[in-house]
Short mmCIF file of C-alpha atoms in Angstrom, two decimals:
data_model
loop_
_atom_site.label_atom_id
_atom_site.label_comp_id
_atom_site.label_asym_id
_atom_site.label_seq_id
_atom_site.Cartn_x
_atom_site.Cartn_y
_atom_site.Cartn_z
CA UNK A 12 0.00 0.00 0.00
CA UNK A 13 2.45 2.49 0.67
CA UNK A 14 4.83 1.64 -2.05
CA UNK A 15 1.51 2.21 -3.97
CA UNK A 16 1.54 5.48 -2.55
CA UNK A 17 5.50 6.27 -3.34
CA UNK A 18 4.50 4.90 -6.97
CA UNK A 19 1.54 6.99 -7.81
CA UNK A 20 3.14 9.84 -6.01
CA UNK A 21 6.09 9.44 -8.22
CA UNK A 22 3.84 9.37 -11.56
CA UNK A 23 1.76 12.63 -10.50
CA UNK A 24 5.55 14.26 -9.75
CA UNK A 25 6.47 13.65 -12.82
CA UNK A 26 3.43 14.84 -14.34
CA UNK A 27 3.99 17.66 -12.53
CA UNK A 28 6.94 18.37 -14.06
CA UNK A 29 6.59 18.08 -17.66
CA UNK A 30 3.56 20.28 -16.88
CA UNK A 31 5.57 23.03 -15.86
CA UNK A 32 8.61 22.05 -18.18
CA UNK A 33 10.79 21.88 -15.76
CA UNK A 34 13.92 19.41 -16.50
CA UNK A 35 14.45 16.48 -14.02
CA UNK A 36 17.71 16.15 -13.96
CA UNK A 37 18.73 16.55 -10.48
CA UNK A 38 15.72 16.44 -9.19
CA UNK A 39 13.91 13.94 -6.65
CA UNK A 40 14.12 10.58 -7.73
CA UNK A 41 11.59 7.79 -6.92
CA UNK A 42 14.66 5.60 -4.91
CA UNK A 43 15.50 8.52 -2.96
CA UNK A 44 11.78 8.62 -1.55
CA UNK A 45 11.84 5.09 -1.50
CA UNK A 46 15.03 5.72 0.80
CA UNK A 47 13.16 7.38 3.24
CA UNK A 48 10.55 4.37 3.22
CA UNK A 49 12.83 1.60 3.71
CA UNK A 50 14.11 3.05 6.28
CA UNK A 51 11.17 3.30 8.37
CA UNK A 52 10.12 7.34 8.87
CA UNK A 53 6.75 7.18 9.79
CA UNK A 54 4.68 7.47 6.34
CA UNK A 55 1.56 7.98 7.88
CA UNK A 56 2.73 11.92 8.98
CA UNK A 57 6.33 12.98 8.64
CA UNK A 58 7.09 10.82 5.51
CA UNK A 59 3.84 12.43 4.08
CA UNK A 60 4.92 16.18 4.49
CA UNK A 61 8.34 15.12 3.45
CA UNK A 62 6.41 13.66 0.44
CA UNK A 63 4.42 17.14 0.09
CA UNK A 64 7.51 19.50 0.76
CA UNK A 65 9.48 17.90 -2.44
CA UNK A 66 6.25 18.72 -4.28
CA UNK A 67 5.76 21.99 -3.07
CA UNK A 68 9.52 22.73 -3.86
CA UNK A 69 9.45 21.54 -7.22
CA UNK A 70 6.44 24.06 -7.63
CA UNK A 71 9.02 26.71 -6.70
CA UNK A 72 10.84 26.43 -9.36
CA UNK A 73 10.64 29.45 -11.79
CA UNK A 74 7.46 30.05 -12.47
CA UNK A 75 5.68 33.84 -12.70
CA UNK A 76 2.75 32.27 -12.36
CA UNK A 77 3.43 31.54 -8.30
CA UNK A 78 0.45 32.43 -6.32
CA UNK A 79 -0.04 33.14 -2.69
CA UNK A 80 -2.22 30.29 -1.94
CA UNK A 81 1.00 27.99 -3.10
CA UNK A 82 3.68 29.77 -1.20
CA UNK A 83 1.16 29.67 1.92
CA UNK A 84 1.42 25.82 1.24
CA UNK A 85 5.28 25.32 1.17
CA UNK A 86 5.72 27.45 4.19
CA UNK A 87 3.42 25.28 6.16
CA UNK A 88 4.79 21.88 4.94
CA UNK A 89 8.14 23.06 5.75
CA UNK A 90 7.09 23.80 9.51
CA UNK A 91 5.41 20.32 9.59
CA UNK A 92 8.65 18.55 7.70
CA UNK A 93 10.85 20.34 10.73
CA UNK A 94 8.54 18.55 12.85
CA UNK A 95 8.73 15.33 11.63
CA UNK A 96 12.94 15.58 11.13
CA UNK A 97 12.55 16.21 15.20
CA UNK A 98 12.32 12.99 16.66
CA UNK A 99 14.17 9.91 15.83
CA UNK A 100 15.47 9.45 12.36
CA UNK A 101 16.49 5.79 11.75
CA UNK A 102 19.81 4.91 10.27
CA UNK A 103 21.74 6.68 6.80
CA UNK A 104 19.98 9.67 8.18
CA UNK A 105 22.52 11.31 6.18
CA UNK A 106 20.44 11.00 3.36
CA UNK A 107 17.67 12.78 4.84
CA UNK A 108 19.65 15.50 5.89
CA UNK A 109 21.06 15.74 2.28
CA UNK A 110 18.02 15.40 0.84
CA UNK A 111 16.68 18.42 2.60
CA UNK A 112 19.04 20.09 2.22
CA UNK A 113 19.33 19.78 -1.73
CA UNK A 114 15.50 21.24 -1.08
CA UNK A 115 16.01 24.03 0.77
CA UNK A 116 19.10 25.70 -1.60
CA UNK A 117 15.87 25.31 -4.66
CA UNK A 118 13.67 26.81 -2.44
CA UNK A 119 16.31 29.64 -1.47
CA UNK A 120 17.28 30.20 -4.41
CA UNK A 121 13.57 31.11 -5.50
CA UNK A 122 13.47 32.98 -2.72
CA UNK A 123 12.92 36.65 -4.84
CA UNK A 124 10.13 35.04 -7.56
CA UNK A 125 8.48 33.58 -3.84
CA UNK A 126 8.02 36.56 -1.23
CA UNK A 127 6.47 38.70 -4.90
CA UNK A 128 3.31 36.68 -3.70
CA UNK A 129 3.06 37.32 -0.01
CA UNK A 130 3.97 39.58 2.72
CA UNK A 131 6.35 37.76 4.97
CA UNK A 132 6.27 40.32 7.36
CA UNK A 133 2.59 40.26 8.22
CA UNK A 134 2.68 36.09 8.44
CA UNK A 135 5.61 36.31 10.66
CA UNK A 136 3.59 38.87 12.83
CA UNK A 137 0.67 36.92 13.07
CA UNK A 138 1.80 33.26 13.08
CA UNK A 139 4.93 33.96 15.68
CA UNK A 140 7.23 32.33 13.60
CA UNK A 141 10.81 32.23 15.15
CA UNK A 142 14.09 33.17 13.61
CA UNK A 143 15.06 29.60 13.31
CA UNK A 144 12.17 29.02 11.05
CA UNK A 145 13.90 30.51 8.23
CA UNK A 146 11.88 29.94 5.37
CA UNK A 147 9.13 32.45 6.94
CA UNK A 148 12.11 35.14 6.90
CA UNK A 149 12.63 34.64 2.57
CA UNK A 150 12.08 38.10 2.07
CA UNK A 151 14.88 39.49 4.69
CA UNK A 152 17.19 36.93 2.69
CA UNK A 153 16.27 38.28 -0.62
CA UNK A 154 17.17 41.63 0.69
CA UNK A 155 20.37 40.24 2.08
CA UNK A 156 21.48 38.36 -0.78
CA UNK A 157 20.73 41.77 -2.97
CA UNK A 158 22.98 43.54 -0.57
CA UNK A 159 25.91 41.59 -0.90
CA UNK A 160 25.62 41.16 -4.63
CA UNK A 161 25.06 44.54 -5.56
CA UNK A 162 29.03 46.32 -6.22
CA UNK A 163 28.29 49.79 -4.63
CA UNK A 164 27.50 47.72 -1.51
CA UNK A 165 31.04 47.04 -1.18
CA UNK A 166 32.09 50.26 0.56
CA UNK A 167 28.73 50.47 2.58
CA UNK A 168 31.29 49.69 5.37
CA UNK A 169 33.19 53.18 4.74
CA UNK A 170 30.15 54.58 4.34
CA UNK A 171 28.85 53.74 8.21
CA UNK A 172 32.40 54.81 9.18
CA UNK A 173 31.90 58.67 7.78
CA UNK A 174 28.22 58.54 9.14
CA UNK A 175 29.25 57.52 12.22
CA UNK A 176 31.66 60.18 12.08
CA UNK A 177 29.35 62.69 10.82
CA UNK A 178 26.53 61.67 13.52
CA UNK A 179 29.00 62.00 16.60
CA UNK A 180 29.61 65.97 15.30
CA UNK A 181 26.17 66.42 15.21
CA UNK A 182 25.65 65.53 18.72
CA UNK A 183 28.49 67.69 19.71
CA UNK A 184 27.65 70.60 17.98
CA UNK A 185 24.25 70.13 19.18
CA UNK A 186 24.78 69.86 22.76
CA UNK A 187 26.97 73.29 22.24
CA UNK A 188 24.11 74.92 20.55
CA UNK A 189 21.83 73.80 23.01
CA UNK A 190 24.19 74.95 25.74
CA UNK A 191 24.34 78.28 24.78
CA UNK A 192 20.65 78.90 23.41
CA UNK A 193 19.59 77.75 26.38
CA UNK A 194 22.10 79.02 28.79
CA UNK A 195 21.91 82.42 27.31
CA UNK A 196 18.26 82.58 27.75
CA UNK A 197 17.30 83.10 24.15
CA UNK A 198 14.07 82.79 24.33
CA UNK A 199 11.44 81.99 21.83
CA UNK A 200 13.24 82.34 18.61
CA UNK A 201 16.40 80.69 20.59
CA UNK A 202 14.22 77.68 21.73
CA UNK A 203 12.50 77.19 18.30
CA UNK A 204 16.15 77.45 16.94
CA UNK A 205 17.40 74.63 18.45
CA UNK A 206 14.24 72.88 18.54
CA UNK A 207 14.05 71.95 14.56
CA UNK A 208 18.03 70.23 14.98
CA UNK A 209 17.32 68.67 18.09
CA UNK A 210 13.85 66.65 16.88
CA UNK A 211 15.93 65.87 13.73
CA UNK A 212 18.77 64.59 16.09
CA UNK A 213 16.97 62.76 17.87
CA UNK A 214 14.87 60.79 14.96
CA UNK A 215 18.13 59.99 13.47
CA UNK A 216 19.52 58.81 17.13
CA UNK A 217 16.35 56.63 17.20
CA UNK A 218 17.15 55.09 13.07
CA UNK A 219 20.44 54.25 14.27
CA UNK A 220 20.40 52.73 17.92
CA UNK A 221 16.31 51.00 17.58
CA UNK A 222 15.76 48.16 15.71
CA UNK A 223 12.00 49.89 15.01
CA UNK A 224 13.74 53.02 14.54
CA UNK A 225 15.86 51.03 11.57
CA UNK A 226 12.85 49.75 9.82
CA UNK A 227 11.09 53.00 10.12
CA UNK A 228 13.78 54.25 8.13
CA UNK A 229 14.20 51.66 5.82
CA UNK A 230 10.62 51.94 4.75
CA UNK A 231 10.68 55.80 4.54
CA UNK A 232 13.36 55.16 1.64
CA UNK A 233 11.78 52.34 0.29
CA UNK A 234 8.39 54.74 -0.09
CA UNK A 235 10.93 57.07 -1.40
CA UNK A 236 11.74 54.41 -4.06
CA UNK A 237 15.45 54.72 -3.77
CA UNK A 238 17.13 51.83 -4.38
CA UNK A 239 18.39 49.29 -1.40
CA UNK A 240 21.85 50.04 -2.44
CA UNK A 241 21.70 53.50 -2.10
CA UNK A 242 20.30 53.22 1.35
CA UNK A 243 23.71 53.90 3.48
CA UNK A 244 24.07 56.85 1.25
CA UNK A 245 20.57 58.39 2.20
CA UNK A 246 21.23 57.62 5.21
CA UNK A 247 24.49 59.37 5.31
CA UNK A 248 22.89 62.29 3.42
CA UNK A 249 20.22 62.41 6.24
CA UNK A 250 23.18 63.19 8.86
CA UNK A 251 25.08 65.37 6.61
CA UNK A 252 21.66 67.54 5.91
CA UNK A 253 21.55 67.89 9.88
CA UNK A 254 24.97 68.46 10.11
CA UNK A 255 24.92 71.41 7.56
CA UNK A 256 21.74 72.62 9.34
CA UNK A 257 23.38 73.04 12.35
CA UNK A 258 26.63 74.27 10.96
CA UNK A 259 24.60 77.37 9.07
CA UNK A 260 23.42 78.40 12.74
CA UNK A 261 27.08 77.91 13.94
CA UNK A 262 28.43 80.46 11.71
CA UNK A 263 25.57 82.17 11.83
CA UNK A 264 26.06 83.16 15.66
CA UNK A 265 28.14 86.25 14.89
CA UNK A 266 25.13 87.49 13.49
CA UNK A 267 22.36 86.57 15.73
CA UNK A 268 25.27 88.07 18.73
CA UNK A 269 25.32 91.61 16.97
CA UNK A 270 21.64 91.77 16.65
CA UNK A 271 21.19 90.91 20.47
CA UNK A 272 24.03 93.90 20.65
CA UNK A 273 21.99 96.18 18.32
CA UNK A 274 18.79 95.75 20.56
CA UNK A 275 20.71 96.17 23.51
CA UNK A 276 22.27 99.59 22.29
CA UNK A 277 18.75 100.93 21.89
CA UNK A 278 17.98 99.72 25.35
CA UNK A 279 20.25 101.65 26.60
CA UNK A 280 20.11 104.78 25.03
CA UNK A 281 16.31 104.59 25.76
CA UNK A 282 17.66 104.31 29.39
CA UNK A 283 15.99 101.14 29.74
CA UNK A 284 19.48 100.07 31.35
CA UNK A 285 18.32 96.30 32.47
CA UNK A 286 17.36 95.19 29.75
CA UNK A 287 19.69 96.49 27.73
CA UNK A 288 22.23 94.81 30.05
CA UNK A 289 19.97 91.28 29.43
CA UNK A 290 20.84 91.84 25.73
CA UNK A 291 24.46 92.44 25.67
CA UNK A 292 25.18 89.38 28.43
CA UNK A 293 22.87 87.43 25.47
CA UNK A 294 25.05 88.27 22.70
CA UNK A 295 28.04 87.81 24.54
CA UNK A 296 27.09 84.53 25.53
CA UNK A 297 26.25 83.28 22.27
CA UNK A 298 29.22 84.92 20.82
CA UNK A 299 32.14 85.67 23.32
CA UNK A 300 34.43 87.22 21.02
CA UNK A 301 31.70 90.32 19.94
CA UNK A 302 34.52 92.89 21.12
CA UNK A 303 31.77 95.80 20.37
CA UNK A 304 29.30 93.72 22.66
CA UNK A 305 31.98 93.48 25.69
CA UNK A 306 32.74 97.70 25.18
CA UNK A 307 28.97 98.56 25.38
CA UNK A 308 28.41 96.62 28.58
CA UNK A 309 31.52 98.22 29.83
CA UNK A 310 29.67 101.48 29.07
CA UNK A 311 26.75 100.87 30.63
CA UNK A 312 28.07 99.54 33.59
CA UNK A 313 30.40 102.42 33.68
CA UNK A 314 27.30 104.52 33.74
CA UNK A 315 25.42 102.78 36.37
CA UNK A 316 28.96 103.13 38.77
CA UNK A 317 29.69 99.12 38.65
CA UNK A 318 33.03 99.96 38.08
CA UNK A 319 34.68 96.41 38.51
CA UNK A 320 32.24 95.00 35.94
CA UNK A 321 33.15 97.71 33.78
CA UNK A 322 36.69 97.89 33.61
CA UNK A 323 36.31 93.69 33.43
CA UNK A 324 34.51 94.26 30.17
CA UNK A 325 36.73 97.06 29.20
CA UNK A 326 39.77 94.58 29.76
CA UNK A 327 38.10 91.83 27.59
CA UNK A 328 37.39 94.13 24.92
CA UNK A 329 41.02 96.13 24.77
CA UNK A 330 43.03 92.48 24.82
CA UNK A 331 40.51 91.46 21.71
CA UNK A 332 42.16 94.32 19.70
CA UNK A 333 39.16 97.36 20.38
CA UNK A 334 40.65 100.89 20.39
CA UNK A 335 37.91 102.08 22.02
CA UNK A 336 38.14 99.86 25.02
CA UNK A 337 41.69 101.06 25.26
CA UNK A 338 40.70 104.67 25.35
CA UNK A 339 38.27 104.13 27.67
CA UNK A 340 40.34 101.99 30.15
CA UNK A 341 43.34 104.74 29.55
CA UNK A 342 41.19 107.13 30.88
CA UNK A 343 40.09 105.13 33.73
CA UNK A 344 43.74 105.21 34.79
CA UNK A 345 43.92 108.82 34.40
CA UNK A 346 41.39 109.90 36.08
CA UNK A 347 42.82 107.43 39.44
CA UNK A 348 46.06 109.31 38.51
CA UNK A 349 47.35 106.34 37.29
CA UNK A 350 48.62 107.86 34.59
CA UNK A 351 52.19 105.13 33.65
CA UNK A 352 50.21 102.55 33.24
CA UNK A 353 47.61 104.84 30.83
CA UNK A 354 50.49 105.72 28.62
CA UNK A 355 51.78 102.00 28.46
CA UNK A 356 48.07 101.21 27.48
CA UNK A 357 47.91 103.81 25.07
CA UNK A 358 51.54 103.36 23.90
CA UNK A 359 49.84 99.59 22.75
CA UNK A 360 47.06 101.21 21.06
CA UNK A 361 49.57 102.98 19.11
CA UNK A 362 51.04 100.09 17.61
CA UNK A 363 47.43 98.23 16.87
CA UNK A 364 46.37 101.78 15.02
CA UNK A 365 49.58 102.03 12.84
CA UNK A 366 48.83 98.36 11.83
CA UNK A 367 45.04 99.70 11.35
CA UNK A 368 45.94 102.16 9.39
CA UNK A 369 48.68 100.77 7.30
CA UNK A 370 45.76 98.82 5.92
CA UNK A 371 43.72 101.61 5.34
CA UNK A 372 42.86 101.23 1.72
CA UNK A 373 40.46 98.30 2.39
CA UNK A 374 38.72 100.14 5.04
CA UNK A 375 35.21 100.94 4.23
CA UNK A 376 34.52 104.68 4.40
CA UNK A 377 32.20 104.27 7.69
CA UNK A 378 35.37 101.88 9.05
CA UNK A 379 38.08 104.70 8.19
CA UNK A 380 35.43 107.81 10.18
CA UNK A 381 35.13 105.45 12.96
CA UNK A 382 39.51 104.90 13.02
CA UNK A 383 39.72 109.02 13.00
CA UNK A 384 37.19 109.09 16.13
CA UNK A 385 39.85 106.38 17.71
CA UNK A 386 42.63 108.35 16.78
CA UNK A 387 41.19 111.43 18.34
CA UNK A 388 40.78 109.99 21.25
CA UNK A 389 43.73 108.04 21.52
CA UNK A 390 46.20 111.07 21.21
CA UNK A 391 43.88 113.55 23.45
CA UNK A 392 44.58 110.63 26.12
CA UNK A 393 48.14 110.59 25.77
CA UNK A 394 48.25 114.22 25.44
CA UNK A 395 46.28 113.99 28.96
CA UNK A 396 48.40 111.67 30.66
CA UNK A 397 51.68 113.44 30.07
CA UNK A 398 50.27 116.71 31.07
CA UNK A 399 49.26 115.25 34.11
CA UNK A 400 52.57 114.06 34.64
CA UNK A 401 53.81 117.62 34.03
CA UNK A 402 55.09 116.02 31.47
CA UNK A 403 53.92 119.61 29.17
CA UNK A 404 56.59 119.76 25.72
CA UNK A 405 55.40 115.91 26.03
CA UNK A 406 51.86 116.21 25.76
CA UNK A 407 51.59 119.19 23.17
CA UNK A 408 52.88 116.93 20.16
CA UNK A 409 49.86 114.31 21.01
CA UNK A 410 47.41 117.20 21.70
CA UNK A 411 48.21 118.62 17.91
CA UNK A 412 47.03 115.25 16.47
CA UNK A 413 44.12 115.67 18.22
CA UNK A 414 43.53 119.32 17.27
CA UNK A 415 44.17 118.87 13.72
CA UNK A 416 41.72 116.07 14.10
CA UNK A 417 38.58 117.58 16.17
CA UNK A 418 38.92 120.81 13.36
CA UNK A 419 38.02 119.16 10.63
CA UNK A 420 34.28 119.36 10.39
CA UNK A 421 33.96 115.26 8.52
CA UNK A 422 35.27 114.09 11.87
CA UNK A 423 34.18 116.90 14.19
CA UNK A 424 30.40 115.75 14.99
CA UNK A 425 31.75 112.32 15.55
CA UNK A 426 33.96 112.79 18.46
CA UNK A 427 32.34 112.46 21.62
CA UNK A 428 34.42 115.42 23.84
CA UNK A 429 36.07 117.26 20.58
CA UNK A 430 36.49 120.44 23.26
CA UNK A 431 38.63 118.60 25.64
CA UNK A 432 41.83 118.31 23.55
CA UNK A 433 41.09 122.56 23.37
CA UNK A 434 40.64 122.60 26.99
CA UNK A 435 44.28 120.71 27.57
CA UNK A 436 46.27 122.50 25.08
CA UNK A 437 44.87 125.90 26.90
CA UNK A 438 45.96 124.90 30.35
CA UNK A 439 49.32 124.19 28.97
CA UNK A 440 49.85 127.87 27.07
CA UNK A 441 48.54 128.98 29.99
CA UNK A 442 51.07 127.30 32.38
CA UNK A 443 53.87 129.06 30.22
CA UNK A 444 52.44 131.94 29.45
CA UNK A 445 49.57 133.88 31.73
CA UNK A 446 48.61 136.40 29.23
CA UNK A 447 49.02 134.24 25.96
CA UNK A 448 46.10 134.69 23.25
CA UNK A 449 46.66 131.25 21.85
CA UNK A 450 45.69 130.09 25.60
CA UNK A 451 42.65 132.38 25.18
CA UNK A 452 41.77 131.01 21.42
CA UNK A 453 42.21 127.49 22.81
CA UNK A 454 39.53 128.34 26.00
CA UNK A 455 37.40 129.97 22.99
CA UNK A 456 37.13 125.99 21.50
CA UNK A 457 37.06 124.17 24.52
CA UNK A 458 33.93 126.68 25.47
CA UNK A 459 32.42 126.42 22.44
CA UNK A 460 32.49 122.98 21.82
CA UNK A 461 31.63 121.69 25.33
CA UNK A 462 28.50 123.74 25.31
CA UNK A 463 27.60 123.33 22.10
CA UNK A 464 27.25 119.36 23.10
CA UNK A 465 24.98 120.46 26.22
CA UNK A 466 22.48 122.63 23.79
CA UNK A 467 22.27 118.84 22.04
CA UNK A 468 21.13 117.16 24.84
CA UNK A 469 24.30 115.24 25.99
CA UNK A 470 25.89 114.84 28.75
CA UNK A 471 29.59 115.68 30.61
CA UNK A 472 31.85 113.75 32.71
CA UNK A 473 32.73 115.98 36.02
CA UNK A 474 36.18 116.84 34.17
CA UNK A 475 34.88 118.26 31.10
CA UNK A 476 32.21 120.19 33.47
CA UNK A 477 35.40 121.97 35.42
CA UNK A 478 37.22 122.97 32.15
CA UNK A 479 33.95 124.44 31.27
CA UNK A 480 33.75 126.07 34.27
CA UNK A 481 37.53 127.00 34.33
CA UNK A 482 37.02 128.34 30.49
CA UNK A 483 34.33 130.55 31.72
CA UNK A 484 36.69 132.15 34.13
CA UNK A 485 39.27 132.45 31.93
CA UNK A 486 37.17 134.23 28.80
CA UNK A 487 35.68 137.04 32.00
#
């Protein structure tokens, strides 16, 4: 009866087979499944799906015409042939073994006309199959096998290397962005900023360290319909976008620094000093070497009499290269009669303005104003100093600088105390000479030009407001 059976099943294989004109050399032969008879596998169940598994396989051979019903079928019989191969398999179970083997290549190497008829994926979901059961997992072999036999995928291994790379900068720079958006107290604008990045950062973070995150990812380009091969190199692209994103706000900081400075400048001529001081810390925060940003908080803490903040600032500022910081700070030093250590200051500046101005050619005409202003005040300072010193045939060649400077009328309205290099050079030709009309002319400026600033609105430091009063005396 069951030879019968091996027999008939033999005649429909065959049939089978010139059916679907498939050749049968190398195929199943009847004494091979007579093998498995003789030697006593159960032919009621496990010698049956054997039986149906080397039909079903044949049936995977190439064939368009594969439908989902079939594959459904050669799936199952293989989980009931894995069964039956579990418990005792009588002797020359090597040919068994073989046999299945010989099975399972045909069957694997089908595996791309198969999984065009069924969604793995969903089966595997829904039936539990395990890893082991590797025939439900055709499709993720497919895949595989395209992988390694596509050429481009030979340097996908580089390419993980330079996204790796890539992806570690991105969390750096991010976590400094962060830092100092958040630190700096940016608010809206800063947190929506570094918002955008950070989600992006994130999603990536979750592609490359989730296995769900992976998929996700994997489907998004396979949506895309960009080719498996290509997929390190989107992927790569993805960090490279971020990285460029983040890169453009990087060098962009400069920018968003000066515009905190620019707000806080109107602050605080508005007198709305807090603020204003909220603004400058901001742009110095985000951008620590915004000399300009360092001098104006100087200034305003000057003005509010926090005079260790300010001469901090004014410090920062001056070693960063700023003329104006220098001035300022020089006169600090004056004005505590420290006048050695204003000159060496100012002696400094000298050297950084003769390098400014040796350059002077690719100065932009609002750059080379704002230089003359610097050089006004640079030489009135020194002029200062050494008359303070008593220093007077010292002073009078740095107050003529400063003269010629504060007469010219292109440079005039720019200087914040043009009257006080007047109001030196007059105490000195007064000093030699009581009666001198060149002392007198000199009061005549300083006068002039001190009030002219009050009429305007401004305002005097308490030296400036004694040579006023002094010139007053002296023009009786």
């Amino acid at each position: 009866m069951k030879v019968t059976m091996l027999e008939d099943y033999q005649k429909t294989l065959e049939e089978f087979l010139d059916q679907f004109n498939v050749s049968t050399s190398g195929s199943i032969l009847f004494w091979q499944i007579y093998l498995l008879y003789l030697f006593k596998l159960p032919v009621e169940s496990r010698s049956y799906s054997l039986m149906r598994y080397v039909y079903s396989k044949v049936v995977c051979s190439p064939n368009p015409s594969l439908l989902k019903k079939k594959v459904i079928e050669i799936l199952l019989i293989r989980d009931a042939l894995t069964q039956g191969l579990s418990s005792n398999i009588k002797p020359l179970a090597y040919v068994i073994v073989t046999l299945v083997e010989e099975l399972d290549n045909k069957l694997k190497s089908n595996a791309e006309k198969l999984i065009q008829f069924i969604d793995l994926a969903q089966y595997r979901d829904n039936l539990r199959k395990h890893p082991d059961a590797w025939w439900w997992y055709l499709d993720v072999y497919a895949e595989q096998k395209e992988i390694q036999s596509h050429p481009w995928n030979r340097f996908d291994w580089l390419v993980r290397v330079v996204r790796v790379i890539v992806w570690t900068g991105n969390l750096a720079l991010l976590g400094t962005l962060a830092s100092l958006f958040l630190s700096s107290g940016s608010g809206f604008w800063g947190a929506v900023t570094i918002a955008l990045p950070s989600i992006l950062s994130l999603l990536q973070a979750q592609s490359e360290l989730t296995e769900t995150g992976k998929k996700g990812f994997d489907n998004l380009l396979k949506r895309l319909k960009i080719p498996q091969h290509w997929h390190e190199e989107a992927k790569l692209g993805s960090s490279v976008l971020i990285l460029v994103f983040m890169s453009a706000i990087w060098f962009n900081l400069p920018s968003i620094s000066n515009r905190y400075k620019r707000e806080g400048q109107q602050l605080q001529y508005q007198q709305n000093l807090a603020s204003a001081e909220e603004k400058y810390l901001k742009a110095i925060k985000l951008d620590s070497d915004n000399l300009d940003a360092h001098y104006q908080l100087a200034t305003l803490y000057e003005e509010v009499q926090d005079l260790a903040n300010a001469k901090k600032q004014y410090l920062i500022a001056a070693k960063g290269g700023y003329l104006d910081a220098y001035n300022n700070l020089a006169y600090w030093y004056i004005r505590e009669n420290k006048n050695g250590e204003a000159v060496e200051l100012l002696n400094q500046a000298l050297k950084l303005l003769e390098k400014k101005e040796s350059n002077l050619e690719q100065l932009t005409d609002n750059k080379k104003l704002n230089l003359q202003t610097q050089k006004y005040s640079l030489y009135k300072n020194l002029g200062l100093a050494r008359f303070k010193q008593k220093r007077d045939d010292d002073a009078i060649p740095y107050l003529m600088i400063a003269i010629s400077i504060a007469k010219n009328p292109k440079y005039q309205k720019y200087i914040r105390n043009p009257g006080a290099s007047f109001c030196i050079y007059a105490q000195i030709l007064q000093n030699q000479d009581q009666q001198s009309s060149q002392a007198k002319q000199n009061w005549q400026q300083c006068h002039q030009l001190i009030e002219s600033r009050l009429a305007a609105g401004e305002t005097i430091n308490s030296e400036e407001d004694r040579w006023l009063y002094e010139a007053k005396q002296k023009l009786k």
